[in-house]
Short mmCIF file of C-alpha atoms in Angstrom, two decimals:
data_model
loop_
_atom_site.label_atom_id
_atom_site.label_comp_id
_atom_site.label_asym_id
_atom_site.label_seq_id
_atom_site.Cartn_x
_atom_site.Cartn_y
_atom_site.Cartn_z
CA MET A 190 0.00 0.00 0.00
CA LYS A 191 1.30 3.46 -0.87
CA ASN A 192 1.92 6.05 1.81
CA ILE A 193 2.62 9.78 1.82
CA ILE A 194 6.30 9.23 1.01
CA ASN A 195 5.35 6.82 -1.81
CA LEU A 196 7.67 4.06 -0.61
CA PRO A 197 5.33 1.05 -0.36
CA ASP A 198 7.78 -1.30 1.39
CA TRP A 199 8.31 1.10 4.27
CA GLU A 200 6.30 1.64 7.43
CA ILE A 201 5.93 5.19 8.75
CA LEU A 202 6.21 5.19 12.56
CA THR A 203 6.10 8.93 13.35
CA THR A 204 5.72 12.21 11.46
CA GLU A 205 7.13 15.58 12.50
CA GLU A 206 6.62 18.91 10.73
CA ASN A 207 7.71 22.53 11.04
CA GLY A 208 7.52 25.54 8.72
CA GLU A 209 10.23 24.25 6.37
CA ASP A 210 10.60 20.50 6.81
CA TYR A 211 9.03 17.09 7.29
CA ARG A 212 10.73 14.27 9.16
CA PHE A 213 9.37 10.75 8.94
CA THR A 214 10.65 7.97 11.18
CA ILE A 215 10.42 4.80 9.09
CA ARG A 216 11.47 1.18 9.01
CA TYR A 217 11.65 -1.43 6.30
CA SER A 218 8.72 -3.82 6.49
CA LYS A 219 10.20 -6.87 4.75
CA PRO A 220 12.85 -9.18 6.26
CA PRO A 221 15.95 -9.98 4.18
CA PRO A 222 15.33 -12.91 1.78
CA ASN A 223 18.84 -14.27 2.34
CA CYS A 224 21.95 -13.84 4.44
CA PRO A 225 24.42 -11.63 2.50
CA LEU A 226 27.34 -13.30 4.32
CA CYS A 227 26.67 -17.02 3.90
CA GLY A 228 24.12 -16.79 1.08
CA ARG A 229 21.54 -18.98 2.79
CA MET A 230 18.04 -18.34 1.43
CA LEU A 231 15.26 -17.72 3.97
CA PRO A 232 17.68 -18.01 6.87
CA ARG A 233 16.77 -18.00 10.53
CA LEU A 234 17.47 -14.43 11.63
CA LYS A 235 17.64 -12.83 15.06
CA ARG A 236 17.13 -9.09 15.52
CA PHE A 237 20.40 -7.64 16.75
CA GLY A 238 19.76 -3.96 17.46
CA VAL A 239 18.86 -0.91 15.41
CA ARG A 240 20.99 1.79 13.79
CA LYS A 241 19.39 5.20 13.18
CA GLN A 242 20.31 6.93 9.90
CA LEU A 243 18.89 10.10 8.37
CA PHE A 244 18.36 10.24 4.61
CA LEU A 245 17.03 13.21 2.63
CA ASP A 246 14.22 12.59 0.17
CA LEU A 247 12.22 14.41 -2.49
CA PRO A 248 10.33 17.48 -1.23
CA ILE A 249 6.66 17.10 -0.30
CA HIS A 250 4.26 20.07 -0.35
CA ALA A 251 7.27 22.33 -1.09
CA LYS A 252 8.87 21.21 2.19
CA ARG A 253 12.19 19.44 2.54
CA VAL A 254 11.93 15.82 3.65
CA GLY A 255 14.13 13.80 5.97
CA LEU A 256 13.68 10.06 6.50
CA LEU A 257 14.95 8.82 9.86
CA VAL A 258 15.52 5.15 9.08
CA LEU A 259 15.56 2.61 11.90
CA ARG A 260 17.96 0.29 10.15
CA GLN A 261 17.73 -3.20 11.55
CA ARG A 262 20.78 -5.29 12.41
CA TYR A 263 20.42 -9.06 12.19
CA GLN A 264 22.37 -12.09 13.32
CA CYS A 265 22.19 -15.05 10.99
CA GLN A 266 21.54 -18.20 13.01
CA GLU A 267 23.07 -20.30 10.24
CA CYS A 268 26.53 -18.67 10.18
CA GLN A 269 26.30 -16.71 13.46
CA ARG A 270 27.49 -13.50 11.80
CA ALA A 271 25.79 -10.10 12.02
CA PHE A 272 24.81 -7.69 9.25
CA VAL A 273 22.61 -4.65 8.68
CA GLU A 274 19.70 -4.81 6.30
CA SER A 275 20.31 -3.43 2.81
CA LEU A 276 18.30 -0.39 1.79
CA SER A 277 17.55 -0.63 -1.92
CA ASP A 278 15.72 2.71 -1.97
CA MET A 279 18.70 4.57 -0.49
CA HIS A 280 21.78 5.68 -2.40
CA GLU A 281 24.93 3.73 -1.61
CA THR A 282 27.14 6.69 -0.73
CA ARG A 283 24.88 9.74 -0.37
CA ARG A 284 22.73 10.25 2.69
CA ALA A 285 19.73 10.49 0.38
CA THR A 286 17.22 8.30 -1.39
CA GLN A 287 18.16 7.04 -4.82
CA ARG A 288 15.25 8.92 -6.33
CA LEU A 289 16.44 12.19 -4.78
CA VAL A 290 19.91 11.69 -6.25
CA ASP A 291 18.33 10.94 -9.65
CA TYR A 292 16.27 14.12 -9.35
CA ILE A 293 19.31 16.22 -8.43
CA GLU A 294 21.27 14.82 -11.38
CA LYS A 295 18.59 15.85 -13.86
CA GLU A 296 17.88 19.22 -12.26
CA SER A 297 21.60 20.08 -12.13
CA LEU A 298 21.59 20.37 -15.91
CA LYS A 299 18.82 22.96 -15.88
CA ARG A 300 19.12 24.89 -12.61
CA THR A 301 21.75 26.44 -10.39
CA PHE A 302 23.30 24.27 -7.70
CA ALA A 303 22.29 26.82 -5.07
CA SER A 304 18.59 26.67 -6.00
CA ILE A 305 18.56 22.86 -5.88
CA ALA A 306 20.36 22.85 -2.53
CA ASN A 307 17.77 25.24 -1.13
CA ASP A 308 14.90 23.04 -2.33
CA VAL A 309 16.13 19.68 -1.02
CA GLY A 310 18.05 20.70 2.11
CA MET A 311 21.56 19.74 1.03
CA THR A 312 24.62 21.96 0.88
CA GLU A 313 25.63 23.43 -2.45
CA GLY A 314 28.86 21.44 -2.20
CA ALA A 315 26.87 18.19 -1.95
CA ILE A 316 24.88 19.11 -5.07
CA ARG A 317 28.11 19.90 -6.90
CA ALA A 318 29.58 16.54 -5.86
CA ILE A 319 26.53 14.66 -7.18
CA PHE A 320 26.80 16.61 -10.43
CA ARG A 321 30.52 15.79 -10.81
CA ALA A 322 29.85 12.09 -10.22
CA TYR A 323 27.08 12.23 -12.81
CA LEU A 324 29.24 13.61 -15.62
CA PRO A 325 31.23 10.43 -16.44
CA ARG A 326 27.99 8.46 -16.76
CA LEU A 327 26.56 11.11 -19.04
CA GLU A 328 29.63 10.92 -21.25
CA GLN A 329 29.53 7.13 -21.30
CA HIS A 330 25.85 6.56 -21.86
CA MET A 331 24.91 9.54 -23.97
CA LYS A 332 23.92 8.34 -27.42
CA ALA A 333 26.66 9.00 -29.91
CA ASN A 334 25.84 11.97 -32.08
CA MET A 335 25.50 11.26 -35.76
CA THR A 336 28.66 12.39 -37.53
CA PRO A 337 27.32 15.28 -39.64
CA ARG A 338 27.72 15.57 -43.38
CA TRP A 339 28.30 19.29 -42.91
CA LEU A 340 30.39 19.98 -39.85
CA GLY A 341 30.86 23.45 -38.41
CA ILE A 342 33.78 24.68 -36.32
CA ASP A 343 33.19 27.92 -34.49
CA GLU A 344 33.96 29.35 -31.08
CA ILE A 345 32.38 31.03 -28.10
CA LYS A 346 33.93 32.50 -24.99
CA VAL A 347 33.19 30.45 -21.88
CA VAL A 348 34.56 31.20 -18.41
CA GLY A 349 36.97 33.77 -19.81
CA HIS A 350 38.52 31.67 -22.59
CA PRO A 351 37.65 30.99 -26.25
CA ARG A 352 36.39 27.43 -26.71
CA GLY A 353 36.07 25.44 -29.90
CA VAL A 354 32.47 24.68 -30.85
CA ILE A 355 31.54 21.73 -33.05
CA THR A 356 28.18 22.00 -34.78
CA ASN A 357 26.00 20.13 -37.23
CA VAL A 358 25.48 22.83 -39.85
CA GLU A 359 22.77 20.93 -41.69
CA LYS A 360 20.64 20.40 -38.55
CA GLN A 361 21.78 23.63 -36.83
CA THR A 362 22.71 21.84 -33.62
CA LEU A 363 25.50 22.00 -31.07
CA VAL A 364 27.46 18.74 -31.03
CA GLU A 365 30.47 19.39 -28.81
CA LEU A 366 32.13 22.13 -26.78
CA LEU A 367 35.91 21.73 -26.70
CA HIS A 368 38.18 22.78 -23.85
CA ASP A 369 40.04 25.19 -26.14
CA ARG A 370 40.39 25.97 -29.84
CA SER A 371 43.96 24.76 -30.40
CA LYS A 372 44.97 22.68 -33.39
CA LYS A 373 45.87 19.75 -31.12
CA THR A 374 42.47 19.75 -29.42
CA VAL A 375 40.53 19.97 -32.69
CA ILE A 376 42.59 17.18 -34.29
CA LYS A 377 42.00 14.94 -31.27
CA TYR A 378 38.25 15.48 -31.55
CA LEU A 379 38.04 15.04 -35.33
CA THR A 380 40.16 11.88 -35.43
CA GLY A 381 37.94 10.35 -32.75
CA LEU A 382 34.76 10.80 -34.78
CA LYS A 383 32.98 7.69 -35.96
CA ASP A 384 32.58 7.58 -39.75
CA ARG A 385 34.56 10.81 -40.19
CA ALA A 386 35.07 9.93 -43.85
CA LYS A 387 31.38 10.80 -44.34
CA ILE A 388 32.05 14.47 -43.59
CA GLU A 389 31.77 16.30 -46.91
CA LEU A 390 32.02 19.97 -45.93
CA VAL A 391 33.49 21.88 -43.00
CA ALA A 392 32.27 25.44 -42.40
CA MET A 393 34.54 27.57 -40.25
CA ASP A 394 35.93 30.95 -39.35
CA MET A 395 39.30 32.14 -40.68
CA TRP A 396 41.38 30.61 -37.89
CA GLU A 397 44.57 28.90 -39.07
CA PRO A 398 44.58 26.07 -36.47
CA TYR A 399 41.10 25.01 -37.62
CA ARG A 400 42.22 24.77 -41.25
CA ASP A 401 45.37 22.83 -40.33
CA ALA A 402 43.36 20.45 -38.13
CA VAL A 403 40.87 19.72 -40.91
CA HIS A 404 43.61 19.14 -43.49
CA THR A 405 45.24 16.68 -41.07
CA SER A 406 42.11 14.84 -39.92
CA LEU A 407 39.66 15.19 -42.82
CA PRO A 408 41.77 15.45 -45.98
CA ARG A 409 38.80 14.80 -48.30
CA ALA A 410 36.47 17.38 -46.76
CA VAL A 411 35.96 20.72 -48.50
CA ILE A 412 36.58 23.72 -46.25
CA VAL A 413 34.10 26.57 -46.66
CA ILE A 414 34.52 29.90 -44.91
CA ASP A 415 31.12 31.02 -43.69
CA LYS A 416 30.10 34.08 -45.70
CA PHE A 417 29.03 35.80 -42.47
CA HIS A 418 32.67 36.02 -41.38
CA VAL A 419 33.67 37.50 -44.75
CA VAL A 420 30.95 40.08 -45.38
CA ARG A 421 31.12 41.42 -41.83
CA MET A 422 34.70 42.49 -42.64
CA ALA A 423 33.25 44.84 -45.27
CA ASN A 424 31.04 46.33 -42.57
CA ALA A 425 34.07 46.65 -40.31
CA ALA A 426 35.90 48.56 -43.06
CA LEU A 427 32.96 50.94 -43.50
CA ASP A 428 32.82 51.47 -39.75
CA ALA A 429 36.53 52.30 -39.70
CA VAL A 430 35.92 55.05 -42.29
CA ARG A 431 32.96 56.31 -40.25
CA LYS A 432 35.19 56.62 -37.18
CA SER A 433 37.85 58.52 -39.13
CA VAL A 434 35.20 60.94 -40.46
CA ARG A 435 33.80 61.34 -36.96
CA GLU A 436 37.11 62.75 -35.69
CA GLY A 437 36.54 66.04 -37.54
CA LEU A 438 32.96 66.58 -36.38
CA THR A 439 31.46 68.70 -33.65
CA PRO A 440 30.36 66.89 -30.44
CA THR A 441 26.72 67.08 -31.55
CA GLN A 442 27.51 65.66 -34.99
CA ARG A 443 29.61 62.90 -33.42
CA ARG A 444 26.78 61.74 -31.22
CA LYS A 445 24.37 61.74 -34.14
CA LEU A 446 26.72 59.81 -36.41
CA MET A 447 27.28 57.28 -33.63
CA HIS A 448 23.52 56.77 -33.28
CA ASP A 449 23.12 56.46 -37.05
CA ARG A 450 25.87 53.84 -37.28
CA PHE A 451 23.46 50.96 -37.76
CA ILE A 452 21.82 52.72 -40.70
CA LEU A 453 25.19 52.67 -42.44
CA LEU A 454 25.81 49.01 -41.63
CA ARG A 455 22.42 47.77 -42.81
CA ARG A 456 21.80 46.95 -46.46
CA LYS A 457 20.27 49.85 -48.38
CA LYS A 458 17.50 47.63 -49.76
CA ASP A 459 16.43 46.81 -46.20
CA LEU A 460 16.12 50.42 -44.98
CA GLU A 461 12.81 52.15 -44.42
CA THR A 462 12.17 55.40 -46.33
CA ASP A 463 13.01 57.70 -43.40
CA LYS A 464 16.25 55.80 -42.76
CA LYS A 465 17.23 56.13 -46.43
CA LEU A 466 16.84 59.91 -46.15
CA ILE A 467 19.15 60.00 -43.11
CA LEU A 468 21.66 57.85 -45.00
CA GLU A 469 21.63 60.17 -48.02
CA VAL A 470 22.31 63.18 -45.79
CA TRP A 471 25.41 61.60 -44.25
CA LEU A 472 26.76 60.25 -47.54
CA GLY A 473 26.15 63.57 -49.27
CA GLN A 474 28.20 65.44 -46.65
CA PHE A 475 31.22 63.11 -46.58
CA PRO A 476 32.58 61.77 -49.90
CA GLN A 477 34.86 59.20 -48.21
CA LEU A 478 31.88 57.77 -46.37
CA GLN A 479 29.99 57.57 -49.68
CA ILE A 480 32.88 55.69 -51.31
CA ALA A 481 33.21 53.24 -48.42
CA TYR A 482 29.45 52.68 -48.31
CA ASP A 483 29.27 51.94 -52.03
CA LEU A 484 32.19 49.50 -51.70
CA LYS A 485 30.42 47.74 -48.85
CA GLU A 486 27.20 47.43 -50.84
CA SER A 487 28.94 46.17 -53.99
CA PHE A 488 30.93 43.65 -51.96
CA PHE A 489 27.73 42.24 -50.45
CA ALA A 490 26.32 42.05 -53.99
CA ILE A 491 29.06 39.59 -54.98
CA TRP A 492 27.71 37.12 -52.42
CA GLU A 493 24.16 37.67 -53.63
CA LYS A 494 24.64 37.53 -57.39
CA ALA A 495 27.57 35.24 -58.22
CA LYS A 496 26.45 31.78 -59.34
CA SER A 497 29.80 30.01 -59.11
CA SER A 498 33.26 30.39 -57.61
CA SER A 499 34.75 31.41 -60.96
CA GLU A 500 32.15 34.16 -61.42
CA ALA A 501 32.65 35.31 -57.83
CA LYS A 502 36.41 35.56 -58.34
CA GLN A 503 35.89 37.69 -61.46
CA ARG A 504 33.47 39.98 -59.64
CA TYR A 505 35.84 40.26 -56.69
CA ALA A 506 38.83 41.12 -58.92
CA ALA A 507 36.83 43.97 -60.46
CA TRP A 508 35.67 45.10 -57.01
CA GLU A 509 39.22 45.12 -55.62
CA LYS A 510 40.45 47.25 -58.53
CA SER A 511 37.70 49.78 -57.82
CA ILE A 512 39.00 50.58 -54.31
CA PRO A 513 40.43 54.14 -54.40
CA PRO A 514 43.64 54.91 -52.46
CA GLU A 515 41.92 57.18 -49.92
CA VAL A 516 39.95 54.28 -48.36
CA ALA A 517 42.23 51.35 -49.26
CA TRP A 518 43.63 51.32 -45.71
CA ALA A 519 40.18 50.54 -44.29
CA PHE A 520 39.67 47.53 -46.58
CA LYS A 521 43.20 46.16 -46.13
CA ASP A 522 42.18 43.46 -43.61
CA LEU A 523 39.45 42.25 -45.96
CA THR A 524 41.62 42.05 -49.07
CA THR A 525 44.42 40.36 -47.12
CA ALA A 526 42.01 37.76 -45.71
CA ILE A 527 40.71 36.93 -49.18
CA GLN A 528 44.27 36.61 -50.45
CA ASN A 529 45.20 34.21 -47.63
CA TRP A 530 41.95 32.21 -47.67
CA ASN A 531 41.08 32.45 -51.35
CA THR A 532 40.22 28.79 -51.97
CA GLU A 533 38.15 28.37 -48.82
CA ILE A 534 36.28 31.67 -49.18
CA PHE A 535 35.27 31.15 -52.80
CA ALA A 536 34.34 27.50 -52.12
CA TYR A 537 31.13 28.96 -50.69
CA PHE A 538 29.85 29.69 -54.21
CA ASP A 539 30.06 26.00 -55.15
CA HIS A 540 28.87 24.71 -51.76
CA ARG A 541 26.28 27.06 -50.29
CA VAL A 542 26.95 26.20 -46.66
CA THR A 543 26.46 28.85 -44.01
CA ASN A 544 26.08 28.96 -40.25
CA ALA A 545 22.57 30.35 -40.01
CA TYR A 546 22.85 30.04 -36.23
CA THR A 547 25.74 32.51 -35.85
CA GLU A 548 23.60 35.06 -34.00
CA SER A 549 22.43 32.32 -31.64
CA LEU A 550 26.07 31.49 -30.90
CA ASN A 551 26.72 35.15 -30.17
CA ASN A 552 23.78 35.10 -27.75
CA LEU A 553 25.25 32.00 -26.11
CA THR A 554 28.56 33.78 -25.67
CA ARG A 555 26.93 36.65 -23.83
CA LEU A 556 24.78 34.28 -21.80
CA THR A 557 27.54 31.93 -20.69
CA ASN A 558 29.66 34.89 -19.62
CA ARG A 559 26.80 36.00 -17.40
CA ILE A 560 25.64 32.69 -15.91
CA GLY A 561 29.09 31.10 -15.89
CA ARG A 562 30.32 32.99 -12.85
CA GLY A 563 31.19 30.48 -10.18
CA TYR A 564 30.90 27.50 -12.53
CA SER A 565 33.70 25.46 -14.06
CA PHE A 566 34.00 24.97 -17.80
CA GLU A 567 32.97 21.33 -17.32
CA ALA A 568 29.75 22.39 -15.58
CA ILE A 569 28.83 24.90 -18.30
CA ARG A 570 29.64 22.33 -21.00
CA ALA A 571 27.42 19.72 -19.37
CA LYS A 572 24.52 22.15 -19.00
CA MET A 573 24.80 22.97 -22.70
CA LEU A 574 25.36 19.48 -24.12
CA PHE A 575 23.44 17.11 -21.90
CA ASN A 576 20.14 18.91 -21.45
CA GLY A 577 18.05 16.08 -22.88
CA GLY A 578 15.02 18.24 -23.56
CA LEU A 579 16.92 20.13 -26.26
CA HIS A 580 18.30 17.25 -28.28
CA ILE A 581 16.83 16.74 -31.71
CA GLU A 582 16.05 13.04 -31.80
CA PRO A 583 13.68 12.04 -34.61
CA ARG A 584 10.99 9.64 -33.43
CA PRO A 585 11.57 6.06 -34.54
CA ARG A 586 9.37 4.78 -37.33
CA TYR A 587 6.10 3.06 -36.51
CA SER A 588 7.12 -0.43 -35.45
CA LEU A 589 4.05 -2.41 -34.31
CA ARG A 590 3.27 -5.21 -36.71
CA GLU A 591 -0.22 -5.85 -38.00
CA PRO A 592 -1.85 -8.57 -35.86
CA ALA A 593 -1.60 -12.02 -37.43
CA ARG A 594 -4.88 -13.80 -38.19
CA GLN A 595 -5.55 -17.27 -36.83
CA GLY A 596 -8.97 -18.56 -37.74
CA TYR A 597 -11.56 -16.08 -36.47
CA ALA A 598 -9.24 -14.65 -33.83
CA LEU A 599 -6.49 -12.04 -33.93
CA VAL A 600 -3.14 -13.08 -32.50
CA THR A 601 -0.80 -10.19 -31.67
CA THR A 602 2.95 -10.58 -31.82
CA SER A 603 5.72 -8.77 -30.01
CA GLU A 604 8.11 -9.00 -32.93
CA GLN A 605 9.35 -5.68 -34.30
CA PRO A 606 9.94 -5.33 -38.06
CA GLY A 607 13.62 -4.97 -38.75
CA GLY A 608 14.58 -5.13 -35.09
CA GLU A 609 14.79 -2.21 -32.70
CA ALA A 610 14.23 1.21 -34.26
CA ARG A 611 17.31 3.38 -34.55
CA VAL A 612 17.10 6.82 -32.96
CA ARG A 613 19.51 9.41 -34.28
CA ASN A 614 20.79 12.11 -31.97
CA TYR A 615 21.81 15.20 -33.91
CA GLY A 616 22.83 17.31 -30.91
CA VAL A 617 21.41 20.29 -29.05
CA GLU A 618 19.24 22.72 -31.00
CA ILE A 619 21.19 25.98 -30.96
CA SER A 620 18.24 28.27 -31.60
CA THR A 621 16.51 27.25 -28.35
CA LEU A 622 19.52 26.58 -26.12
CA ALA A 623 20.03 30.24 -25.21
CA GLN A 624 16.35 30.60 -24.34
CA ILE A 625 16.42 27.57 -22.01
CA LEU A 626 19.66 28.58 -20.30
#
């Protein structure tokens, strides 16, 4: 029969309550089926005293719960040795029920350690210890992510350091968060991937260790520089010209130009009519700003209009020649990057792969910097990777067979067509991870 603590094999002897807590004095109602020392089944047992032990349990009615267990000691009359009864509902090493430890493990991926400690009556250190013990099991038993066809390598700043981020570009999911972004670390991860030969494309930022790691580990994969990382350099060049123009303005004009910065950085075709008028005023007053703005717009147009890498290269060559000396300094970083990463940048036009989740990664960077205070990298990584509610796992196909007919009756069968359905785990959905965290 169930009781208030929902432990049917236990007898509640007394109940105490105050404003914050319950305490139930309980004892196990079933005798041991065998002697754990000699192995005799249904042995003759003699009660040999009681040991009192306090275990914490799941909250009830928003109150913390303590279970004062009267743990029975027995003496086996077959082997004359003494033992204490085993408590299958209690955790082996924590002074808590197994179900409370299970609850803490799951909640630790979604909530702060302090909030869980406050709810269940443990110290924050105890919650942290349960979390740390949980991590190896998560790593071991977590379903292996499908090796993506299109793999992304990016980075976010976590606990003060840039960390390599592995993504599934096709599914827009987070697959792994690396301890750092070094060539050695990335190579170690890539070489450990199952079926890595299936990776066709790798989208990345212009970071030399990433390129070297891919060439070493995935020699057949095509590297594609995400266009976001390229076109934003054109915006950076325009912004540099804006800042140089701003130096010669009055304080009032400076403030206004600063506030109108985002009008300059947006595409002209996306501006509302009133914003276009403001833009025309600024460009009409400052010829250098007009030149830089036109260069930015025409550079973006390459990525919109070119149909192949060869066409894009031709358009870029013409664009580069059109840069006048007075603003060439501002576009130097962009032209140098394209010179150094020519093959990978123009590969985009033959393989239209892009990290559509870049803004979500930027949001994650800001978020982890805020919530990461007081947490280790391992804790932040676990909260991001192992939050089961965010993993994209397609439902297995319908697997119940049609009942077999036998005369006038229907005979059901437990056989599954093709064996157990395979569930693919693509990783954590990036677009919703920031919202959940």
